[in-house]
Amino acid sequence: MSAPPSPALPSLAAPRGARDRVVPALAAACAFLIVAMLGIILGMVGIGGWERLSWEFLTTAPRNGMSEGGIFPAIFGTSFLVLVMTVAVIPLGVTTAIWLHEYARPGALRTRAIRLAVHNLAGVPSIVFGLFGLGFFVHFVGGGLDEFLYGGQPVYGKPGILWAALTMALLTLPVVIVATEEALRAVPDDHRRASLALGATRLQTVLRVVLPQAVPGILTGGILAVSRGAGEVAPILFTGAAYYLPRLPTRVNDQFMHMGYHVYVLATQSPDVEKTRPLLFATVLALLALTFLLNLAAVLLRVRLRRAIRR
Amino acid sequence: MSLATNGIDFGAAVPRAEGGEPGARGPERTHLAAQGVTVRYGRNAAIKGVSLKVPEHRVTALIGPSGCGKSTFLRLFNRMNDGIEGISIEGRVFLYDQDIYARDTDAVALRRRVGMVFQRSTPFPKSIYENVAYGLRIAGVRDRSEIARRIEESLVGAGLWDEVKDRMHDSAMGLSGGQAQRLCIARAMAIRPEIILMDEPASALDPIATARIEDLISSLKSRYTIVIVTHNLQQAARVSDYTAFFYMGELVEFAPTQALFTNPGESRTEEYITGRFG
Ligand SMILES: Nc1ncnc2c1ncn2[C@@H]1O[C@H](COP(=O)(O)OP(=O)(O)O)[C@@H](O)[C@H]1O
Ligand SMILES: [Mg+2]
């Protein structure tokens, strides 16, 4: 039952000039390039590091001037750092986002100034965070604490996990704020109105109706922050990371080893670069695997929680 | 407490006495009253000097073309207009003799007495049980048996109990549109308000679900004062005792429903109900 072509109607096939074909081709080429780069990086790291990656490598400390052994202290230090960072950044970021989205008047100068600050914070180079952390946390706050509590003895006024974690928390703060705000925005206003109309206060509405629905988004932001915090080196360079430590850190003012920094150390500070190269690749591979796993977890978590809530 | 104690002359705001409501039960107390209320969004007046008295234990319908200010007017009674940017409210609104907009009136306490049901049903993404329990929990009710009792009472009252009693802990998101709207009514009833405001509660529902809501409304008025916004004139005629016709922010006419529909006192009312505009 094919209808006869109707010459009176304009053709549905748009005229296609050369440009219509060039642009998609370029776009496809760019996309391919990105995939290829990622493939090359992963391939090199994978091939170079796969052999050395073993259970032993992940669970033992470096030996012999870091030319042998594993990276356990670096994994431990990275986890410790990220844990303290999360404890600091989630409450601060989530409360800020709640204030911005649920309480502040959108047009007010104050609100816009804070938004602007958050966006600019996201654009500050990470080495600047490192310097800020050294100046503010280590010297000013830590040094001040020592002055008052320990009579000038350097207890907190030196690089340590706490200061590194707080510096990293500042760096990842915009991620958490933006993700949380986005999650809050996705909660229908109808739910807020319904809650208020039932005699709930603003706070009750936020805590019992809005936040539970925003949890998936907040967790996603948290995991993205963690994966960023696990990978960045510059902010911790002056604020707590150690080249090599014989013992694991146990207190928040101890220095710590870090996977990213360890990569840098292996790559540039080793007396015998050839000998440490397999270790270097294996460390990079472990670091990449960790960040990928965290990102994957963020995605899966979001999907699962969304489904659980919408059900 | 009669309105006289307010010492307010409501003038034309009292519904016309004629037309004799068939079931009229003696003198009616005024439950809610607006007195010379003007509401502006920025410079644009949505309600212009409206006075009106809502009688206790009756269904009062607000009708009028879309945008004439019905929702704005309804929200005055539970202060849901509060917090809208650029809004200004003049005049006075009373719950019995309490000034709703007085400085010492607490909007939260007010909303526990004046419940509201919205156009789009808004169950929270929680279980059916938790939806109805919500208002009780935030009001600080802790006793589990008390909560369970009130939940059952409200769901029975909203005509939903038989349909959900075996799946109280399933998500409320699985309910049909009509069930969800009755759940919202039950949720509002659970905190035992005196008044239930309804803003086009059936406009998103199919005819069968709508009929159930209308039956429900009729059954509720022995216990609640109901103010319902609707743009469905048949619905207003079916469920309400009094009808207020709004046009462009003004209250054109307020009368017993039967009188308003059979013998409108204003030509604009007549034009509207006979479908000549709106
Ligand atoms: N939040 C708001 N901000 C600005 N103007 C509004 C707002 N809500 C309603 N209005 C305006 O007020 C008038 C009355 O609206 P509304 O009360 O919703 O009427 P109805 O419920 O009768 O359709 C309309 O002109 C509408 O555009
Ligand atoms: Mg409306």
mmCIF file with all atom_site columns, C-alpha atoms in Angstrom, chain A residues 105-106 190-191 193-201 204-205 208-209 213 309-311, chain B residues 80 85 108 111-112 116 118 120 122-126 134 137-138 171 173 187-188 191:
data_model
loop_
_atom_site.group_PDB
_atom_site.id
_atom_site.type_symbol
_atom_site.label_atom_id
_atom_site.label_alt_id
_atom_site.label_comp_id
_atom_site.label_asym_id
_atom_site.label_entity_id
_atom_site.label_seq_id
_atom_site.pdbx_PDB_ins_code
_atom_site.Cartn_x
_atom_site.Cartn_y
_atom_site.Cartn_z
_atom_site.occupancy
_atom_site.B_iso_or_equiv
_atom_site.pdbx_formal_charge
_atom_site.auth_seq_id
_atom_site.auth_comp_id
_atom_site.auth_asym_id
_atom_site.auth_atom_id
_atom_site.pdbx_PDB_model_num
ATOM 1  C CA . ARG A 1 105 ? 17.076 33.682 48.043 1.00 0.00 ? 105 ARG A CA 1
ATOM 2  C CA . PRO A 1 106 ? 18.325 32.895 44.559 1.00 0.00 ? 106 PRO A CA 1
ATOM 3  C CA . ASP A 1 190 ? 5.551  19.498 44.946 1.00 0.00 ? 190 ASP A CA 1
ATOM 4  C CA . HIS A 1 191 ? 7.079  17.354 47.659 1.00 0.00 ? 191 HIS A CA 1
ATOM 5  C CA . ARG A 1 193 ? 4.952  22.049 49.331 1.00 0.00 ? 193 ARG A CA 1
ATOM 6  C CA . ALA A 1 194 ? 3.125  18.899 50.387 1.00 0.00 ? 194 ALA A CA 1
ATOM 7  C CA . SER A 1 195 ? 5.385  18.561 53.400 1.00 0.00 ? 195 SER A CA 1
ATOM 8  C CA . LEU A 1 196 ? 5.008  22.194 54.442 1.00 0.00 ? 196 LEU A CA 1
ATOM 9  C CA . ALA A 1 197 ? 1.256  21.964 54.001 1.00 0.00 ? 197 ALA A CA 1
ATOM 10 C CA . LEU A 1 198 ? 1.246  19.063 56.468 1.00 0.00 ? 198 LEU A CA 1
ATOM 11 C CA . GLY A 1 199 ? 2.685  21.325 59.119 1.00 0.00 ? 199 GLY A CA 1
ATOM 12 C CA . ALA A 1 200 ? 6.350  20.494 58.665 1.00 0.00 ? 200 ALA A CA 1
ATOM 13 C CA . THR A 1 201 ? 8.970  23.128 59.277 1.00 0.00 ? 201 THR A CA 1
ATOM 14 C CA . GLN A 1 204 ? 11.856 18.919 58.801 1.00 0.00 ? 204 GLN A CA 1
ATOM 15 C CA . THR A 1 205 ? 11.018 19.127 55.128 1.00 0.00 ? 205 THR A CA 1
ATOM 16 C CA . ARG A 1 208 ? 12.788 14.040 55.987 1.00 0.00 ? 208 ARG A CA 1
ATOM 17 C CA . VAL A 1 209 ? 11.587 14.608 52.457 1.00 0.00 ? 209 VAL A CA 1
ATOM 18 C CA . GLN A 1 213 ? 15.669 11.684 47.808 1.00 0.00 ? 213 GLN A CA 1
ATOM 19 C CA . ILE A 1 309 ? 13.640 5.534  45.474 1.00 0.00 ? 309 ILE A CA 1
ATOM 20 C CA . ARG A 1 310 ? 11.461 5.735  42.397 1.00 0.00 ? 310 ARG A CA 1
ATOM 21 C CA . ARG A 1 311 ? 9.948  2.338  43.028 1.00 0.00 ? 311 ARG A CA 1
ATOM 22 C CA . MET B 2 80  ? 1.150  28.602 51.498 1.00 0.00 ? 80  MET B CA 1
ATOM 23 C CA . GLU B 2 85  ? 9.154  36.050 45.899 1.00 0.00 ? 85  GLU B CA 1
ATOM 24 C CA . VAL B 2 108 ? 3.241  25.519 61.149 1.00 0.00 ? 108 VAL B CA 1
ATOM 25 C CA . ARG B 2 111 ? -1.235 24.177 58.799 1.00 0.00 ? 111 ARG B CA 1
ATOM 26 C CA . ARG B 2 112 ? -1.937 21.474 61.343 1.00 0.00 ? 112 ARG B CA 1
ATOM 27 C CA . MET B 2 116 ? -4.335 20.995 51.899 1.00 0.00 ? 116 MET B CA 1
ATOM 28 C CA . PHE B 2 118 ? -2.987 19.694 45.674 1.00 0.00 ? 118 PHE B CA 1
ATOM 29 C CA . ARG B 2 120 ? -1.120 16.871 41.270 1.00 0.00 ? 120 ARG B CA 1
ATOM 30 C CA . THR B 2 122 ? 2.208  14.190 45.627 1.00 0.00 ? 122 THR B CA 1
ATOM 31 C CA . PRO B 2 123 ? 2.872  10.984 47.504 1.00 0.00 ? 123 PRO B CA 1
ATOM 32 C CA . PHE B 2 124 ? 6.377  10.975 48.919 1.00 0.00 ? 124 PHE B CA 1
ATOM 33 C CA . PRO B 2 125 ? 8.662  8.225  47.673 1.00 0.00 ? 125 PRO B CA 1
ATOM 34 C CA . LYS B 2 126 ? 8.055  6.289  50.857 1.00 0.00 ? 126 LYS B CA 1
ATOM 35 C CA . TYR B 2 134 ? 4.420  11.637 57.961 1.00 0.00 ? 134 TYR B CA 1
ATOM 36 C CA . ARG B 2 137 ? 5.731  11.982 62.964 1.00 0.00 ? 137 ARG B CA 1
ATOM 37 C CA . ILE B 2 138 ? 6.645  15.584 62.319 1.00 0.00 ? 138 ILE B CA 1
ATOM 38 C CA . SER B 2 171 ? 5.928  2.132  48.002 1.00 0.00 ? 171 SER B CA 1
ATOM 39 C CA . MET B 2 173 ? 4.661  5.305  43.998 1.00 0.00 ? 173 MET B CA 1
ATOM 40 C CA . ARG B 2 187 ? -2.328 12.007 54.681 1.00 0.00 ? 187 ARG B CA 1
ATOM 41 C CA . ALA B 2 188 ? -3.915 15.392 55.232 1.00 0.00 ? 188 ALA B CA 1
ATOM 42 C CA . ILE B 2 191 ? -3.251 15.085 61.568 1.00 0.00 ? 191 ILE B CA 1
#
